[in-house]
Short mmCIF file of C-alpha atoms in Angstrom, two decimals:
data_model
loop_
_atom_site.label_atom_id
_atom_site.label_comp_id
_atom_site.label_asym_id
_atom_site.label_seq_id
_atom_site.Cartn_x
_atom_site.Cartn_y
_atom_site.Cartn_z
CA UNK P 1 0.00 0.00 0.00
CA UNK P 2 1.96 3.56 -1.46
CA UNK P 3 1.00 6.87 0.50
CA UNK P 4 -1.59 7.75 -1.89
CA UNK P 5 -3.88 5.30 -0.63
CA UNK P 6 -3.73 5.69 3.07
CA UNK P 7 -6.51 7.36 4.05
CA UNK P 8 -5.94 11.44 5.29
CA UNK P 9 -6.33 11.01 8.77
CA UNK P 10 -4.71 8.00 9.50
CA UNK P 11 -1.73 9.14 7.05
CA UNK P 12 -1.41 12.08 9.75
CA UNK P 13 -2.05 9.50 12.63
CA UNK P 14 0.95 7.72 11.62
CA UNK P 15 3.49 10.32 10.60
CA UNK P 16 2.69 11.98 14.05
CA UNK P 17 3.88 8.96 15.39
CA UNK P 18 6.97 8.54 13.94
CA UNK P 19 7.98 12.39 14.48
CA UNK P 20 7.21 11.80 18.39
CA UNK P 21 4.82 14.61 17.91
CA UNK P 22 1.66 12.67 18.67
CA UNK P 23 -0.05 13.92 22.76
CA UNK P 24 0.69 10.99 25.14
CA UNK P 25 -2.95 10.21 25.49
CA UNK P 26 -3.65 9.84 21.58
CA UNK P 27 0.26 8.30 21.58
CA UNK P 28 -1.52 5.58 24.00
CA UNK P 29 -4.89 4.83 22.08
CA UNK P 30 -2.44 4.69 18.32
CA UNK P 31 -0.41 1.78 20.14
CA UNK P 32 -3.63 0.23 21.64
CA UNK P 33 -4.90 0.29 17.98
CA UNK P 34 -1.14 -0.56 16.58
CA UNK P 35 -1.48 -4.19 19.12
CA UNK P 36 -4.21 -5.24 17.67
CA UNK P 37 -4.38 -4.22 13.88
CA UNK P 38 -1.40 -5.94 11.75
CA UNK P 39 -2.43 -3.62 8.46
CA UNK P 40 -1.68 -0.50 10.54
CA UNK P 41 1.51 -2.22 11.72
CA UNK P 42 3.00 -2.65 7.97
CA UNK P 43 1.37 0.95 7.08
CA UNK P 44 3.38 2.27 10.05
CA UNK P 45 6.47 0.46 8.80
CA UNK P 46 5.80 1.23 5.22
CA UNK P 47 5.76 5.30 5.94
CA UNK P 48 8.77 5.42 7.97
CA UNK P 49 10.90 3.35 5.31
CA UNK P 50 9.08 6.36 2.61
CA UNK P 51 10.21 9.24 5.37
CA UNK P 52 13.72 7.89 5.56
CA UNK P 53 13.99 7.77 1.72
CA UNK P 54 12.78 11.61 1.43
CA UNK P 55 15.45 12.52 3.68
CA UNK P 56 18.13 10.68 2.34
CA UNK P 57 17.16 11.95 -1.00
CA UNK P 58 16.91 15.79 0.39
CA UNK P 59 20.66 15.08 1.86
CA UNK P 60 21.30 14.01 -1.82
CA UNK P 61 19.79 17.47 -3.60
CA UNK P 62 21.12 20.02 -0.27
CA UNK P 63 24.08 18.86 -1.22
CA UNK P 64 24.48 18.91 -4.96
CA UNK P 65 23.16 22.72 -4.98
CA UNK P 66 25.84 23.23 -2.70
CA UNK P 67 28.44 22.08 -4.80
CA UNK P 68 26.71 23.46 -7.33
CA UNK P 69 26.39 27.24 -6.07
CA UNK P 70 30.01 26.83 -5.06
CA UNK P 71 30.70 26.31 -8.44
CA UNK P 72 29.20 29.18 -9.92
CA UNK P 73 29.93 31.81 -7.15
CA UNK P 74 32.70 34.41 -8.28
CA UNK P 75 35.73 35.43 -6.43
CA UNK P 76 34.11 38.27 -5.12
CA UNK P 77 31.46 36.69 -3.84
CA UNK P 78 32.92 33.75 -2.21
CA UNK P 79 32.99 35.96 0.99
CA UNK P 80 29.38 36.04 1.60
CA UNK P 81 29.06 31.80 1.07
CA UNK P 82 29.59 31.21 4.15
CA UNK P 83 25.84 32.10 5.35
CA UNK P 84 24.49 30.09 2.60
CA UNK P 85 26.84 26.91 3.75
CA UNK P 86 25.51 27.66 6.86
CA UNK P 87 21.95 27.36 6.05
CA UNK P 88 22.56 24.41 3.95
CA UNK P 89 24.56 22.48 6.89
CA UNK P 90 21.57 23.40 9.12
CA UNK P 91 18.99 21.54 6.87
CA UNK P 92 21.35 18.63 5.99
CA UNK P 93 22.03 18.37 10.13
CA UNK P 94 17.99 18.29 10.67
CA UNK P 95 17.91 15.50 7.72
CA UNK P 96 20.63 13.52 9.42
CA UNK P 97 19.11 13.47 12.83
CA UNK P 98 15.82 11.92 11.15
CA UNK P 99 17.52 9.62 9.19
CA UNK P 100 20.03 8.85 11.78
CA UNK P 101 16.78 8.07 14.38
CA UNK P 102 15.27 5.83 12.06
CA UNK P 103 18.35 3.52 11.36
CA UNK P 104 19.65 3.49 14.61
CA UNK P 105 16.50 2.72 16.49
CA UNK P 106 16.38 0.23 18.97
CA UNK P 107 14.95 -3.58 17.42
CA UNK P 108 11.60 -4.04 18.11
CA UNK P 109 11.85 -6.61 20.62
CA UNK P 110 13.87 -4.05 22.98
CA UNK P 111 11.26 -0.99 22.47
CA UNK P 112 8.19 -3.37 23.40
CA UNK P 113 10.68 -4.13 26.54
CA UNK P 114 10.89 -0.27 27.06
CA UNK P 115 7.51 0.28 26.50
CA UNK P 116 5.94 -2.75 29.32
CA UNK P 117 8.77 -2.69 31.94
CA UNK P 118 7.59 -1.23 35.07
CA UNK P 119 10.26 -1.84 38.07
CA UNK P 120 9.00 -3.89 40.95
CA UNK P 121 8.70 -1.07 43.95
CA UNK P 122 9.68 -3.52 46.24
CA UNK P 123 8.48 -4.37 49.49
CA UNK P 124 7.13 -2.07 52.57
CA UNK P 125 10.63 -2.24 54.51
CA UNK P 126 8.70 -3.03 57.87
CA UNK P 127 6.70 -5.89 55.99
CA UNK P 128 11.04 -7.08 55.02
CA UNK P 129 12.07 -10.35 55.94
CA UNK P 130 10.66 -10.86 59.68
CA UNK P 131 12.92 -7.80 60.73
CA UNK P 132 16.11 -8.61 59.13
CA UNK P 133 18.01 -5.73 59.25
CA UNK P 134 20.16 -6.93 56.50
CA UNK P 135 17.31 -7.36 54.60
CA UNK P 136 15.79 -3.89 55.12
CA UNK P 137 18.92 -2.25 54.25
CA UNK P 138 19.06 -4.03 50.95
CA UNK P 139 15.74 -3.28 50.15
CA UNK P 140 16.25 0.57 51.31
CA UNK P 141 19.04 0.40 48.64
CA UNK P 142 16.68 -1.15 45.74
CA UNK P 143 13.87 1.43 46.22
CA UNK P 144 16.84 4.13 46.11
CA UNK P 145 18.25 2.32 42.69
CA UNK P 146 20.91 1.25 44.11
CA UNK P 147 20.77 -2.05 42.59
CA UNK P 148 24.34 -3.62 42.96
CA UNK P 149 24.54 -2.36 46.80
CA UNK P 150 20.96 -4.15 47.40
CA UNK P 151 22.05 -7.16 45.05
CA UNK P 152 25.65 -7.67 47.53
CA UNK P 153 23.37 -8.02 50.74
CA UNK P 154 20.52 -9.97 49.31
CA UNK P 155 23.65 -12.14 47.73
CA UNK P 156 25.24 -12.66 51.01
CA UNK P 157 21.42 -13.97 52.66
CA UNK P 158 20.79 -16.05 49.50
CA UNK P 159 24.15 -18.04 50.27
CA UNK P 160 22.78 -18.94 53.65
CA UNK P 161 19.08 -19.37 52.33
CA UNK P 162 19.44 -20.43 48.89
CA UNK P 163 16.39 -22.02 48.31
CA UNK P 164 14.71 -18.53 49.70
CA UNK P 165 12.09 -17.17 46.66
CA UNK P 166 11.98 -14.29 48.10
CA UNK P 167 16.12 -13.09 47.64
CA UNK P 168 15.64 -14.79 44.22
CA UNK P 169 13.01 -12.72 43.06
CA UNK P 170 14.03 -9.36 44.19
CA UNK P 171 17.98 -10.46 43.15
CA UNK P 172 16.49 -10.93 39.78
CA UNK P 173 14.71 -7.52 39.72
CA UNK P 174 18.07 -6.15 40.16
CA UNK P 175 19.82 -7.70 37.30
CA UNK P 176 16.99 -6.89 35.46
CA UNK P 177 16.68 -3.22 36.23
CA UNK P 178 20.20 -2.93 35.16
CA UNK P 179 19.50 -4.22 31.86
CA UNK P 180 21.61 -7.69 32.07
CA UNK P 181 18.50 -10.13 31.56
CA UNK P 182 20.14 -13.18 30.97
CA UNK P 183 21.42 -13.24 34.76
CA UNK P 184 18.09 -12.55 35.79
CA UNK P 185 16.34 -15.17 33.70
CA UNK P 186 17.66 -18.11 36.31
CA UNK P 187 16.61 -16.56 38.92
CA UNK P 188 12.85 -15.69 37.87
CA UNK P 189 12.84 -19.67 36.51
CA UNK P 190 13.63 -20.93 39.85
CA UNK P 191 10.41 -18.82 41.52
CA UNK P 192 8.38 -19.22 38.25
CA UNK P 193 8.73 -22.67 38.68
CA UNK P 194 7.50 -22.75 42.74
CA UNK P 195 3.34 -22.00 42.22
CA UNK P 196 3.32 -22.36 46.08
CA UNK P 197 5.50 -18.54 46.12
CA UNK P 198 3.52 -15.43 47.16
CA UNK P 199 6.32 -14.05 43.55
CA UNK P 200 4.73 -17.22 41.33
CA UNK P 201 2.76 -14.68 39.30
CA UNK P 202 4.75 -11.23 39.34
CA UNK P 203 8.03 -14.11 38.67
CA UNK P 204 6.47 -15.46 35.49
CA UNK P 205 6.07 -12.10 34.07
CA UNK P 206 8.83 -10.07 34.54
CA UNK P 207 10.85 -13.79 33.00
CA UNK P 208 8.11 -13.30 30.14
CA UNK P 209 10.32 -9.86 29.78
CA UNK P 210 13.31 -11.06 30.14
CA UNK P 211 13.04 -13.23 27.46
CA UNK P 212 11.31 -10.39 25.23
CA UNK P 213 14.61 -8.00 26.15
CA UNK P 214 17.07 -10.98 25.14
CA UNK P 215 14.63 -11.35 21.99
CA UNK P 216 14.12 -15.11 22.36
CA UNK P 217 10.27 -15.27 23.20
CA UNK P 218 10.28 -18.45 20.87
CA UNK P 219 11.34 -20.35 23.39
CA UNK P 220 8.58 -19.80 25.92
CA UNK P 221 5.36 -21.31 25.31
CA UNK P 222 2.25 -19.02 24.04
CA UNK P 223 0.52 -19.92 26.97
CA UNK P 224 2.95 -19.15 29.66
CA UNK P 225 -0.02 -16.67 30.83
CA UNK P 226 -2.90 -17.45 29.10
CA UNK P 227 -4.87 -18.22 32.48
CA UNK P 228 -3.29 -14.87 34.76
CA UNK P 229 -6.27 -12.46 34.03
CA UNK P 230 -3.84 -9.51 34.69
CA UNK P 231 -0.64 -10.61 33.00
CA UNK P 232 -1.84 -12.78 30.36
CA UNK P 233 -3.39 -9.95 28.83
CA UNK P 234 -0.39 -8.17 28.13
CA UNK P 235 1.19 -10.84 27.14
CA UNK P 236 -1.08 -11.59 24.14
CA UNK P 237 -0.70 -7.97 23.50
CA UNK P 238 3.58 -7.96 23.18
CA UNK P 239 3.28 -11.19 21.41
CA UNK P 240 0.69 -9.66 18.69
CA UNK P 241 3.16 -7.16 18.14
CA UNK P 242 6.62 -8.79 17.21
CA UNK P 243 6.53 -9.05 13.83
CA UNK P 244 6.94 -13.25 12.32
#
């Protein structure tokens, strides 16, 4: 489907989107709509492959008329060019920065990760670990963000307690917060895997994640959450939108 046949609206809808000039609330609803309808996917893929082309090509032109004017200029004149280079690096820097955006984007796998990551807050630190103070001070550090101090203490506990779901979960939300999934991925496994933990659910998701931010959903099943009426939801929704 070319330009010419996308309807007006939706044309605007979707180049709105791609400039990052769309309100938040409408930015919501488009992705809501993007989830669920595949054509709008492809259009929305379609018109940012067109946009980067029409930049390119305007880099092309900018700078042929440069080279071109340059020619042409006399002696004389050649003290006023400056200005016009000026101009013309202006509009070839604010094609570059589109173009540049558009090829160096994150894959898709990692914006969807971007886009449904929300950090575990952590516990009430008076509900922590039957008053361990170790505990508390760990999980003091992990509502701060400091994730490597809260990950030393918890690591200390979980060599004492290792079969403790509770250090595993939160030692995976701090691997995970710092972006290195694939240690966290073990640990969410081990409490995914107990249905008996108070994490069983919260666990199952945030390994769904993991496994989105490494790219290798394949390797879960489809219905890792089909019967969670709060995660399974959003699984079905990532899931509809990784392209085949």
């Amino acid at each position: 489907m070319n330009e010419a046949a996308l309807h007006k609206d939706r044309f605007e809808a979707i180049e709105a989107y791609l400039l990052g000039t769309m309100p938040p609330e409408e930015r919501h609803r488009f992705e809501q709509e993007l989830a669920a309808d595949a054509l709008l996917r492809d259009e929305v893929e379609l018109q940012g492959e067109n946009t980067l082309a029409i930049e390119l090509a305007g880099i092309t032109r900018t700078l042929q008329a440069v080279r071109e004017e340059h020619r042409e200029m006399s002696p004389a004149a050649s003290g006023k060019s400056w200005t016009i280079h000026l101009k013309y690096a202006a509009m070839v820097a604010v094609l570059m920065v589109g173009a540049v955006w558009w090829i160096a984007r994150p894959p898709e796998n990692e914006r969807l990760f971007a886009e449904y990551y929300v950090e575990d807050p952590g516990l009430p630190v008076p509900m922590s670990a039957v008053n361990d103070p170790v505990f508390q001070d760990a999980m003091v550090a992990y509502k701060l963000g400091d994730f490597a101090e809260a990950r030393n203490k918890w690591g200390d506990l979980l060599q004492r307690e290792p079969s403790n779901d509770t250090l595993r979960y939160y030692m995976a939300n701090t691997y995970l917060a710092e972006g290195d999934a694939q240690a966290a991925i073990p640990l969410y496994e081990s409490v995914a895997g107990a249905p008996g933990s108070a994490f069983h659910d919260k666990a199952r998701w945030y390994l769904f994640l993991s496994y989105l931010h490494e790219g290798r959903l394949n390797e879960l099943p489809d219905t890792m959450l089909a019967r969670d009426t709060y995660y399974g939801e959003k699984e079905r929704s990532v899931r509809s939108r990784i392209h085949p």
